[in-house]
Amino acid sequence: MPLIEIKNLSKTYVNEDVETPALRDVSFSVEAGEFMAIMGPSGSGKSTLLHLLGFLDRHTSGEYRFDGKTIDDYSPDEIARLRNKKMGFVFQAFNLLPRTTVLENVKLPLLYSGIKESQWNDLAMQAIESVGLSHRVSHESSQLSGGEKQRVAIARALVNDPLVLFADEPTGNLDSKSGRAIIDILQQLNEKEKRTILLITHETQLAECTKRIILMRDGQIEKDEAVSGQRRAANHFTK
């Protein structure tokens, strides 16, 4: 059973009786352990798709099944718990608390997890170690470089051991060296820990670091193709 399965998913925004279709009959599935990119230019529908996949918005028509259930099978409280426990989110803007340490930032999702507080430090440290930031654990996020801030954001997204990690333009605010480091971390999380990762991007070179690319255009899937190992190895991500 796929982790994510969508069939004929559509989303139309209505403003003062004006209908604007953002997604039109999109269908695909994602197996556990995949590392894939959803890419396309601005206005292609990729951000709308991310919002639907992350239960941040509801579709207009079609079906979305996550971990075997549709959004209609969950109550609002269950959706909130699902997003906290089974989904991790990494955004371009980092969204860290500036005067809070790396450790405290990473522990934030655990406040609502139901996990015993006595375990929080250990879980946060494991996540921080997985992104190579153990030496910065006591630093406030305002003291970190952009690349380090994004590592903290990834650790925070991982701390609840989610089924899927959504990364929305994760290198958008970074220089090429920092961006390459972030992609290396995502690749390692997929290859070594078998993390399921969906990367949202408009950059071809970034998308080619994954194993599968879905190309969006005008709210529809234009192409869905695998990325060969040779193609990934030949790719050197630069901004």
mmCIF file of C-alpha atoms in Angstrom:
data_model
loop_
_atom_site.group_PDB
_atom_site.id
_atom_site.type_symbol
_atom_site.label_atom_id
_atom_site.label_comp_id
_atom_site.label_asym_id
_atom_site.label_seq_id
_atom_site.Cartn_x
_atom_site.Cartn_y
_atom_site.Cartn_z
ATOM 1 C CA MET A 1 0.000 0.000 0.000
ATOM 2 C CA PRO A 2 1.460 3.393 -0.974
ATOM 3 C CA LEU A 3 2.184 5.868 1.807
ATOM 4 C CA ILE A 4 0.609 8.622 -0.295
ATOM 5 C CA GLU A 5 -1.973 8.077 -3.014
ATOM 6 C CA ILE A 6 -3.909 10.775 -4.841
ATOM 7 C CA LYS A 7 -6.473 10.252 -7.581
ATOM 8 C CA ASN A 8 -7.894 12.996 -9.782
ATOM 9 C CA LEU A 9 -7.063 15.597 -7.141
ATOM 10 C CA SER A 10 -8.284 19.089 -7.983
ATOM 11 C CA LYS A 11 -8.292 22.398 -6.148
ATOM 12 C CA THR A 12 -10.213 25.479 -7.220
ATOM 13 C CA TYR A 13 -10.075 28.765 -5.364
ATOM 14 C CA VAL A 14 -13.213 30.926 -5.388
ATOM 15 C CA ASN A 15 -13.040 34.660 -4.787
ATOM 16 C CA GLU A 16 -16.127 36.819 -5.317
ATOM 17 C CA ASP A 17 -17.647 34.198 -7.622
ATOM 18 C CA VAL A 18 -14.463 34.020 -9.698
ATOM 19 C CA GLU A 19 -13.121 30.468 -9.891
ATOM 20 C CA THR A 20 -9.382 29.910 -10.298
ATOM 21 C CA PRO A 21 -8.262 26.303 -10.808
ATOM 22 C CA ALA A 22 -4.911 25.619 -9.133
ATOM 23 C CA LEU A 23 -4.804 21.821 -9.551
ATOM 24 C CA ARG A 24 -6.599 19.736 -12.149
ATOM 25 C CA ASP A 25 -7.032 15.951 -11.955
ATOM 26 C CA VAL A 26 -3.614 15.162 -10.495
ATOM 27 C CA SER A 27 -2.903 11.481 -9.804
ATOM 28 C CA PHE A 28 0.193 9.715 -8.460
ATOM 29 C CA SER A 29 1.383 7.615 -5.531
ATOM 30 C CA VAL A 30 4.441 7.657 -3.281
ATOM 31 C CA GLU A 31 5.882 4.546 -1.711
ATOM 32 C CA ALA A 32 7.548 4.597 1.699
ATOM 33 C CA GLY A 33 11.271 5.323 1.313
ATOM 34 C CA GLU A 34 11.017 7.358 -1.894
ATOM 35 C CA PHE A 35 12.966 10.586 -2.422
ATOM 36 C CA MET A 36 11.171 12.633 -5.037
ATOM 37 C CA ALA A 37 10.872 16.186 -6.268
ATOM 38 C CA ILE A 38 7.767 18.058 -7.287
ATOM 39 C CA MET A 39 8.971 20.855 -9.501
ATOM 40 C CA GLY A 40 7.656 23.503 -11.818
ATOM 41 C CA PRO A 41 7.624 27.257 -12.375
ATOM 42 C CA SER A 42 5.696 29.724 -10.224
ATOM 43 C CA GLY A 43 1.979 29.170 -10.651
ATOM 44 C CA SER A 44 2.390 25.540 -11.694
ATOM 45 C CA GLY A 45 0.456 24.240 -8.683
ATOM 46 C CA LYS A 46 3.306 22.700 -6.714
ATOM 47 C CA SER A 47 2.749 24.808 -3.586
ATOM 48 C CA THR A 48 -0.985 24.118 -3.675
ATOM 49 C CA LEU A 49 -0.198 20.425 -3.955
ATOM 50 C CA LEU A 50 2.130 20.643 -0.943
ATOM 51 C CA HIS A 51 -0.610 22.295 1.120
ATOM 52 C CA LEU A 52 -3.018 19.496 0.226
ATOM 53 C CA LEU A 53 -0.514 16.728 0.904
ATOM 54 C CA GLY A 54 0.388 18.269 4.266
ATOM 55 C CA PHE A 55 -3.275 18.614 5.288
ATOM 56 C CA LEU A 56 -2.843 22.389 5.348
ATOM 57 C CA ASP A 57 -5.785 22.757 2.958
ATOM 58 C CA ARG A 58 -8.606 20.618 1.578
ATOM 59 C CA HIS A 59 -9.020 19.598 -2.029
ATOM 60 C CA THR A 60 -12.086 20.517 -4.081
ATOM 61 C CA SER A 61 -12.519 17.103 -5.687
ATOM 62 C CA GLY A 62 -10.716 13.799 -6.068
ATOM 63 C CA GLU A 63 -9.214 11.597 -3.367
ATOM 64 C CA TYR A 64 -6.133 11.780 -1.158
ATOM 65 C CA ARG A 65 -5.123 8.801 0.957
ATOM 66 C CA PHE A 66 -2.308 9.100 3.490
ATOM 67 C CA ASP A 67 -1.149 5.977 5.294
ATOM 68 C CA GLY A 68 -4.279 4.190 4.108
ATOM 69 C CA LYS A 69 -6.875 6.784 5.133
ATOM 70 C CA THR A 70 -8.476 9.788 3.444
ATOM 71 C CA ILE A 71 -8.635 13.209 5.063
ATOM 72 C CA ASP A 72 -12.374 12.587 5.560
ATOM 73 C CA ASP A 73 -11.516 9.692 7.899
ATOM 74 C CA TYR A 74 -9.843 12.073 10.369
ATOM 75 C CA SER A 75 -11.367 14.581 12.783
ATOM 76 C CA PRO A 76 -9.756 18.055 12.993
ATOM 77 C CA ASP A 77 -7.955 17.014 16.207
ATOM 78 C CA GLU A 78 -6.711 13.825 14.557
ATOM 79 C CA ILE A 79 -5.430 15.834 11.583
ATOM 80 C CA ALA A 80 -3.463 18.096 13.944
ATOM 81 C CA ARG A 81 -1.928 15.064 15.666
ATOM 82 C CA LEU A 82 -1.205 13.420 12.322
ATOM 83 C CA ARG A 83 0.659 16.477 11.058
ATOM 84 C CA ASN A 84 2.687 16.662 14.276
ATOM 85 C CA LYS A 85 3.594 12.970 14.508
ATOM 86 C CA LYS A 86 3.650 11.608 10.964
ATOM 87 C CA MET A 87 4.652 14.628 8.862
ATOM 88 C CA GLY A 88 7.751 16.808 9.073
ATOM 89 C CA PHE A 89 7.986 20.196 7.352
ATOM 90 C CA VAL A 90 11.045 22.191 6.266
ATOM 91 C CA PHE A 91 10.494 25.633 4.737
ATOM 92 C CA GLN A 92 12.663 28.141 2.913
ATOM 93 C CA ALA A 93 12.373 30.674 5.765
ATOM 94 C CA PHE A 94 13.576 28.254 8.522
ATOM 95 C CA ASN A 95 10.858 29.452 10.988
ATOM 96 C CA LEU A 96 13.066 29.133 14.074
ATOM 97 C CA LEU A 97 12.630 31.004 17.352
ATOM 98 C CA PRO A 98 15.535 33.519 17.255
ATOM 99 C CA ARG A 99 16.428 33.808 20.954
ATOM 100 C CA THR A 100 16.093 30.114 21.644
ATOM 101 C CA THR A 101 18.831 27.480 21.585
ATOM 102 C CA VAL A 102 19.197 24.826 18.931
ATOM 103 C CA LEU A 103 18.127 22.189 21.447
ATOM 104 C CA GLU A 104 14.996 24.079 22.479
ATOM 105 C CA ASN A 105 14.017 24.748 18.848
ATOM 106 C CA VAL A 106 14.302 21.083 17.981
ATOM 107 C CA LYS A 107 12.278 20.030 21.044
ATOM 108 C CA LEU A 108 9.299 22.224 20.110
ATOM 109 C CA PRO A 109 7.240 19.551 18.246
ATOM 110 C CA LEU A 110 7.592 17.251 21.260
ATOM 111 C CA LEU A 111 5.461 19.616 23.357
ATOM 112 C CA TYR A 112 2.376 18.280 21.571
ATOM 113 C CA SER A 113 3.518 14.728 20.908
ATOM 114 C CA GLY A 114 2.379 12.852 23.980
ATOM 115 C CA ILE A 115 5.949 11.608 24.490
ATOM 116 C CA LYS A 116 7.212 11.759 28.070
ATOM 117 C CA GLU A 117 9.197 14.915 28.794
ATOM 118 C CA SER A 118 12.014 12.805 30.235
ATOM 119 C CA GLN A 119 12.710 11.572 26.686
ATOM 120 C CA TRP A 120 12.714 14.944 24.946
ATOM 121 C CA ASN A 121 16.391 15.792 25.326
ATOM 122 C CA ASP A 122 17.549 12.404 24.040
ATOM 123 C CA LEU A 123 15.217 12.515 21.036
ATOM 124 C CA ALA A 124 16.223 16.079 20.187
ATOM 125 C CA MET A 125 19.922 15.262 20.480
ATOM 126 C CA GLN A 126 19.525 12.271 18.144
ATOM 127 C CA ALA A 127 17.889 14.524 15.557
ATOM 128 C CA ILE A 128 20.568 17.197 15.990
ATOM 129 C CA GLU A 129 23.322 14.604 15.594
ATOM 130 C CA SER A 130 21.711 13.335 12.387
ATOM 131 C CA VAL A 131 22.254 16.760 10.778
ATOM 132 C CA GLY A 132 25.777 17.227 12.189
ATOM 133 C CA LEU A 133 25.091 20.077 14.607
ATOM 134 C CA SER A 134 25.953 18.573 18.011
ATOM 135 C CA HIS A 135 28.657 21.210 18.472
ATOM 136 C CA ARG A 136 26.090 24.040 18.187
ATOM 137 C CA VAL A 137 23.404 22.620 20.461
ATOM 138 C CA SER A 138 23.619 25.420 23.055
ATOM 139 C CA HIS A 139 23.826 28.274 20.554
ATOM 140 C CA GLU A 140 20.816 30.485 19.932
ATOM 141 C CA SER A 141 19.462 30.235 16.408
ATOM 142 C CA SER A 142 20.240 33.944 15.848
ATOM 143 C CA GLN A 143 23.936 33.031 16.154
ATOM 144 C CA LEU A 144 23.828 30.481 13.334
ATOM 145 C CA SER A 145 24.565 30.754 9.630
ATOM 146 C CA GLY A 146 21.770 30.203 7.108
ATOM 147 C CA GLY A 147 22.914 26.663 6.393
ATOM 148 C CA GLU A 148 23.047 25.846 10.102
ATOM 149 C CA LYS A 149 19.551 27.275 10.608
ATOM 150 C CA GLN A 150 18.217 24.983 7.909
ATOM 151 C CA ARG A 151 19.914 22.012 9.555
ATOM 152 C CA VAL A 152 18.130 22.896 12.777
ATOM 153 C CA ALA A 153 14.852 23.102 10.870
ATOM 154 C CA ILE A 154 15.472 19.623 9.420
ATOM 155 C CA ALA A 155 16.298 18.236 12.882
ATOM 156 C CA ARG A 156 13.106 19.750 14.256
ATOM 157 C CA ALA A 157 11.124 18.150 11.424
ATOM 158 C CA LEU A 158 12.682 14.766 12.225
ATOM 159 C CA VAL A 159 12.360 14.766 16.010
ATOM 160 C CA ASN A 160 8.974 12.999 16.028
ATOM 161 C CA ASP A 161 10.224 10.353 13.565
ATOM 162 C CA PRO A 162 7.658 11.245 10.859
ATOM 163 C CA LEU A 163 6.585 8.974 8.023
ATOM 164 C CA VAL A 164 7.321 11.689 5.452
ATOM 165 C CA LEU A 165 9.400 14.858 5.271
ATOM 166 C CA PHE A 166 8.114 17.733 3.124
ATOM 167 C CA ALA A 167 10.906 20.130 2.123
ATOM 168 C CA ASP A 168 9.616 23.310 0.459
ATOM 169 C CA GLU A 169 12.414 25.130 -1.414
ATOM 170 C CA PRO A 170 14.862 24.251 1.417
ATOM 171 C CA THR A 171 17.874 25.850 -0.287
ATOM 172 C CA GLY A 172 16.062 28.997 -1.457
ATOM 173 C CA ASN A 173 17.751 31.295 1.087
ATOM 174 C CA LEU A 174 21.190 29.659 0.967
ATOM 175 C CA ASP A 175 24.407 30.080 -0.995
ATOM 176 C CA SER A 176 25.563 27.220 -3.211
ATOM 177 C CA LYS A 177 27.877 25.615 -0.639
ATOM 178 C CA SER A 178 25.245 25.628 2.117
ATOM 179 C CA GLY A 179 22.611 24.447 -0.347
ATOM 180 C CA ARG A 180 24.773 21.523 -1.387
ATOM 181 C CA ALA A 181 25.249 20.569 2.275
ATOM 182 C CA ILE A 182 21.482 20.561 2.854
ATOM 183 C CA ILE A 183 20.889 18.345 -0.189
ATOM 184 C CA ASP A 184 23.628 15.993 1.015
ATOM 185 C CA ILE A 185 21.822 15.688 4.360
ATOM 186 C CA LEU A 186 18.505 14.930 2.658
ATOM 187 C CA GLN A 187 20.162 12.313 0.454
ATOM 188 C CA GLN A 188 21.765 10.668 3.501
ATOM 189 C CA LEU A 189 18.462 10.651 5.383
ATOM 190 C CA ASN A 190 16.872 8.875 2.444
ATOM 191 C CA GLU A 191 19.658 6.427 1.711
ATOM 192 C CA LYS A 192 20.763 5.547 5.254
ATOM 193 C CA GLU A 193 17.539 5.980 7.230
ATOM 194 C CA LYS A 194 15.110 5.231 4.376
ATOM 195 C CA ARG A 195 13.266 8.484 5.024
ATOM 196 C CA THR A 196 10.443 9.334 2.643
ATOM 197 C CA ILE A 197 11.138 12.847 1.336
ATOM 198 C CA LEU A 198 9.109 15.083 -0.968
ATOM 199 C CA LEU A 199 11.090 18.068 -2.184
ATOM 200 C CA ILE A 200 9.276 21.080 -3.639
ATOM 201 C CA THR A 201 11.455 23.154 -5.973
ATOM 202 C CA HIS A 202 11.578 25.142 -9.182
ATOM 203 C CA GLU A 203 15.257 24.296 -9.803
ATOM 204 C CA THR A 204 16.126 21.466 -12.182
ATOM 205 C CA GLN A 205 19.568 20.810 -10.706
ATOM 206 C CA LEU A 206 18.109 20.509 -7.230
ATOM 207 C CA ALA A 207 15.353 18.158 -8.416
ATOM 208 C CA GLU A 208 17.913 15.934 -10.140
ATOM 209 C CA CYS A 209 19.481 15.168 -6.752
ATOM 210 C CA THR A 210 16.380 13.091 -5.951
ATOM 211 C CA LYS A 211 15.318 9.734 -7.391
ATOM 212 C CA ARG A 212 12.082 10.791 -9.078
ATOM 213 C CA ILE A 213 10.752 14.028 -10.546
ATOM 214 C CA ILE A 214 7.144 15.068 -11.051
ATOM 215 C CA LEU A 215 7.020 18.139 -13.287
ATOM 216 C CA MET A 216 3.989 20.387 -12.815
ATOM 217 C CA ARG A 217 2.673 22.917 -15.269
ATOM 218 C CA ASP A 218 -0.610 24.835 -15.189
ATOM 219 C CA GLY A 219 -1.954 22.703 -12.355
ATOM 220 C CA GLN A 220 -1.328 19.387 -14.060
ATOM 221 C CA ILE A 221 1.409 16.762 -14.196
ATOM 222 C CA GLU A 222 3.433 17.234 -17.344
ATOM 223 C CA LYS A 223 5.986 14.496 -16.632
ATOM 224 C CA ASP A 224 6.684 11.831 -14.009
ATOM 225 C CA GLU A 225 10.092 10.207 -14.410
ATOM 226 C CA ALA A 226 12.773 8.358 -12.470
ATOM 227 C CA VAL A 227 16.222 9.943 -12.059
ATOM 228 C CA SER A 228 19.031 7.508 -12.838
ATOM 229 C CA GLY A 229 21.900 7.048 -10.405
ATOM 230 C CA GLN A 230 24.305 8.189 -13.107
ATOM 231 C CA ARG A 231 22.309 11.377 -13.617
ATOM 232 C CA ARG A 232 22.300 12.103 -9.866
ATOM 233 C CA ALA A 233 26.037 11.429 -9.606
ATOM 234 C CA ALA A 234 26.761 13.752 -12.521
ATOM 235 C CA ASN A 235 24.715 16.550 -11.007
ATOM 236 C CA HIS A 236 26.507 19.223 -8.983
ATOM 237 C CA PHE A 237 23.930 21.486 -7.415
ATOM 238 C CA THR A 238 24.697 25.174 -7.752
ATOM 239 C CA LYS A 239 22.479 28.183 -7.262
#
